[in-house]
PDB file of C-alpha atoms in Angstrom:
ATOM      1  CA  LEU A   1       3.103  -8.386  46.484  1.00 54.00           C
ATOM      2  CA  ARG A   2       0.639 -10.514  44.912  1.00 60.00           C
ATOM      3  CA  ARG A   3      -2.322  -8.894  46.418  1.00 65.00           C
ATOM      4  CA  PHE A   4      -2.033  -5.354  44.960  1.00 65.00           C
ATOM      5  CA  SER A   5      -0.131  -7.405  41.961  1.00 67.00           C
ATOM      6  CA  ILE A   6       3.005  -5.508  42.651  1.00 73.00           C
ATOM      7  CA  ASP A   7       4.837  -8.748  40.818  1.00 72.00           C
ATOM      8  CA  GLU A   8       3.395  -7.450  37.713  1.00 73.00           C
ATOM      9  CA  LEU A   9       4.866  -4.160  37.481  1.00 77.00           C
ATOM     10  CA  PRO A  10       8.190  -5.599  35.116  1.00 82.00           C
ATOM     11  CA  GLN A  11       5.960  -5.830  32.429  1.00 84.00           C
ATOM     12  CA  LEU A  12       5.340  -1.805  32.333  1.00 86.00           C
ATOM     13  CA  VAL A  13       8.907  -2.826  30.405  1.00 87.00           C
ATOM     14  CA  ASN A  14       7.092  -4.422  28.677  1.00 87.00           C
ATOM     15  CA  VAL A  15       4.950  -2.922  27.012  1.00 90.00           C
ATOM     16  CA  LEU A  16       7.017   0.521  26.532  1.00 91.00           C
ATOM     17  CA  LYS A  17       9.210  -1.842  24.641  1.00 92.00           C
ATOM     18  CA  GLY A  18       5.946  -2.258  22.617  1.00 89.00           C
ATOM     19  CA  GLU A  19       5.537  -5.448  23.304  1.00 87.00           C
ATOM     20  CA  MET A  20       2.215  -5.808  25.449  1.00 89.00           C
ATOM     21  CA  SER A  21      -0.483  -2.425  26.221  1.00 89.00           C
ATOM     22  CA  ILE A  22      -1.902  -1.597  29.384  1.00 91.00           C
ATOM     23  CA  VAL A  23      -5.196  -3.665  28.826  1.00 91.00           C
ATOM     24  CA  GLY A  24      -5.733  -6.545  26.511  1.00 85.00           C
ATOM     25  CA  PRO A  25      -5.729 -10.231  26.919  1.00 84.00           C
ATOM     26  CA  ARG A  26      -3.494 -11.085  29.827  1.00 76.00           C
ATOM     27  CA  PRO A  27      -0.901 -13.584  28.112  1.00 68.00           C
ATOM     28  CA  HIS A  28      -0.653 -17.288  29.095  1.00 63.00           C
ATOM     29  CA  PRO A  29       2.781 -19.688  29.195  1.00 57.00           C
ATOM     30  CA  PRO A  30       3.224 -21.271  25.993  1.00 58.00           C
ATOM     31  CA  ASP A  31       1.728 -24.662  27.158  1.00 62.00           C
ATOM     32  CA  SER A  32      -0.991 -23.267  28.280  1.00 59.00           C
ATOM     33  CA  VAL A  33      -2.012 -21.470  25.521  1.00 54.00           C
ATOM     34  CA  LYS A  34      -1.270 -25.263  23.304  1.00 56.00           C
ATOM     35  CA  LEU A  35      -3.466 -27.308  25.460  1.00 56.00           C
ATOM     36  CA  SER A  36      -5.980 -24.481  25.492  1.00 61.00           C
ATOM     37  CA  SER A  37      -6.147 -24.117  21.621  1.00 61.00           C
ATOM     38  CA  ASP A  38      -6.544 -27.893  21.490  1.00 56.00           C
ATOM     39  CA  GLU A  39      -9.765 -28.111  23.886  1.00 65.00           C
ATOM     40  CA  ILE A  40     -11.395 -24.921  23.275  1.00 68.00           C
ATOM     41  CA  LEU A  41     -12.924 -23.954  19.773  1.00 60.00           C
ATOM     42  CA  ASN A  42     -11.024 -20.863  18.409  1.00 68.00           C
ATOM     43  CA  PHE A  43      -9.029 -20.124  21.135  1.00 64.00           C
ATOM     44  CA  MET A  44      -6.343 -19.025  19.474  1.00 65.00           C
ATOM     45  CA  GLN A  45      -8.430 -15.593  17.720  1.00 67.00           C
ATOM     46  CA  ARG A  46      -7.134 -13.496  21.483  1.00 71.00           C
ATOM     47  CA  HIS A  47      -3.539 -12.939  20.059  1.00 65.00           C
ATOM     48  CA  LYS A  48      -5.642 -10.679  17.744  1.00 73.00           C
ATOM     49  CA  CYS A  49      -4.908  -8.119  19.861  1.00 77.00           C
ATOM     50  CA  SER A  50      -1.467  -7.622  22.300  1.00 81.00           C
ATOM     51  CA  PRO A  51      -1.414  -9.304  25.734  1.00 85.00           C
ATOM     52  CA  GLY A  52      -2.406  -6.573  28.270  1.00 87.00           C
ATOM     53  CA  LEU A  53      -1.481  -6.020  32.355  1.00 88.00           C
ATOM     54  CA  THR A  54      -4.483  -6.144  32.617  1.00 89.00           C
ATOM     55  CA  GLY A  55      -8.199  -7.179  30.770  1.00 89.00           C
ATOM     56  CA  TRP A  56     -11.986  -7.319  31.070  1.00 93.00           C
ATOM     57  CA  ALA A  57     -11.495 -11.034  32.158  1.00 88.00           C
ATOM     58  CA  GLN A  58      -9.239  -9.362  35.178  1.00 88.00           C
ATOM     59  CA  ILE A  59     -11.736  -7.388  35.998  1.00 90.00           C
ATOM     60  CA  ASN A  60     -14.726  -9.923  36.118  1.00 90.00           C
ATOM     61  CA  GLY A  61     -13.454 -12.824  38.218  1.00 84.00           C
ATOM     62  CA  PHE A  62     -10.636 -14.376  36.009  1.00 80.00           C
ATOM     63  CA  ARG A  63      -7.181 -13.478  37.676  1.00 73.00           C
ATOM     64  CA  GLY A  64      -4.785 -15.818  38.776  1.00 67.00           C
ATOM     65  CA  THR A  65      -3.734 -19.440  36.953  1.00 69.00           C
ATOM     66  CA  THR A  66      -7.240 -21.132  35.833  1.00 67.00           C
ATOM     67  CA  GLN A  67      -7.198 -24.894  37.438  1.00 70.00           C
ATOM     68  CA  THR A  68      -9.492 -26.125  35.067  1.00 74.00           C
ATOM     69  CA  ASN A  69     -10.407 -25.882  31.095  1.00 73.00           C
ATOM     70  CA  GLU A  70     -14.088 -25.017  32.014  1.00 79.00           C
ATOM     71  CA  SER A  71     -12.800 -21.728  33.728  1.00 76.00           C
ATOM     72  CA  MET A  72     -10.112 -21.370  30.876  1.00 78.00           C
ATOM     73  CA  ALA A  73     -12.998 -21.267  28.410  1.00 79.00           C
ATOM     74  CA  ARG A  74     -14.971 -18.544  30.959  1.00 86.00           C
ATOM     75  CA  ARG A  75     -11.732 -16.011  30.703  1.00 83.00           C
ATOM     76  CA  PHE A  76     -11.337 -17.095  27.155  1.00 81.00           C
ATOM     77  CA  GLN A  77     -15.217 -15.774  26.515  1.00 87.00           C
ATOM     78  CA  TYR A  78     -14.071 -12.346  28.698  1.00 90.00           C
ATOM     79  CA  ASP A  79     -11.260 -11.793  26.579  1.00 87.00           C
ATOM     80  CA  LEU A  80     -12.908 -12.425  23.208  1.00 89.00           C
ATOM     81  CA  TYR A  81     -15.578 -10.038  24.451  1.00 91.00           C
ATOM     82  CA  TYR A  82     -12.687  -7.557  24.466  1.00 91.00           C
ATOM     83  CA  ILE A  83     -11.768  -8.158  21.759  1.00 89.00           C
ATOM     84  CA  LYS A  84     -15.423  -7.300  19.143  1.00 88.00           C
ATOM     85  CA  ASN A  85     -16.013  -4.733  21.998  1.00 93.00           C
ATOM     86  CA  TRP A  86     -12.815  -2.856  21.960  1.00 91.00           C
ATOM     87  CA  SER A  87     -13.146   1.284  22.307  1.00 95.00           C
ATOM     88  CA  LEU A  88     -11.002   3.389  24.165  1.00 96.00           C
ATOM     89  CA  ILE A  89     -14.092   3.830  26.490  1.00 97.00           C
ATOM     90  CA  LEU A  90     -13.857   0.654  27.268  1.00 97.00           C
ATOM     91  CA  ASP A  91     -10.272   0.949  28.275  1.00 96.00           C
ATOM     92  CA  PHE A  92     -10.650   3.850  30.326  1.00 97.00           C
ATOM     93  CA  TYR A  93     -13.316   1.551  32.053  1.00 97.00           C
ATOM     94  CA  ILE A  94     -11.045  -1.575  32.419  1.00 96.00           C
ATOM     95  CA  VAL A  95      -7.772   0.721  34.073  1.00 95.00           C
ATOM     96  CA  MET A  96     -10.456   2.634  36.662  1.00 95.00           C
ATOM     97  CA  LYS A  97     -11.738  -0.771  37.416  1.00 94.00           C
ATOM     98  CA  THR A  98      -8.414  -3.175  37.886  1.00 91.00           C
ATOM     99  CA  PHE A  99      -7.219  -0.083  40.885  1.00 88.00           C
ATOM    100  CA  PHE A 100     -10.674  -0.820  42.207  1.00 88.00           C
ATOM    101  CA  VAL A 101      -9.910  -4.762  42.092  1.00 84.00           C
ATOM    102  CA  ILE A 102      -6.538  -3.936  43.331  1.00 79.00           C
ATOM    103  CA  PHE A 103      -6.490  -2.102  46.180  1.00 80.00           C
ATOM    104  CA  PHE A 104     -10.751  -3.299  47.181  1.00 80.00           C
ATOM    105  CA  GLN A 105     -11.324  -6.938  46.669  1.00 71.00           C
ATOM    106  CA  GLY A 106      -7.125  -7.602  46.025  1.00 53.00           C
ATOM    107  CA  ARG A 107      -8.264 -11.366  45.514  1.00 51.00           C
ATOM    108  CA  ASP A 108      -8.404 -14.092  43.611  1.00 49.00           C
ATOM    109  CA  TYR A 109     -11.616 -15.604  41.642  1.00 47.00           C
ATOM    110  CA  SER A 110     -10.288 -17.735  39.204  1.00 45.00           C
ATOM    111  CA  LYS A 111     -10.456 -21.331  41.238  1.00 41.00           C
TER     112      LYS A 111
END
């Protein structure tokens, strides 16, 4: 289930309800957000757009849970890049690359 991200399919309901987008920074548990916002400068900027099923950080190797503040900070940098450089072309690229990552790599690089 996890290798092919099938466990993410129920989140499509959230996309249909308008609570999430297909592309955007991945949501984090509230405890993780609190801890990261205390540790990482400007972390809450990632909430300027809707969370997504996939995102720039995920296709660049930061998929899954983060084990250290350093990996969370690196993930945040990718999220910030996405927010500052958003475009339909970037979203299309992320969706296409997500399929490649899921079906051909299928590994968790966040550790």
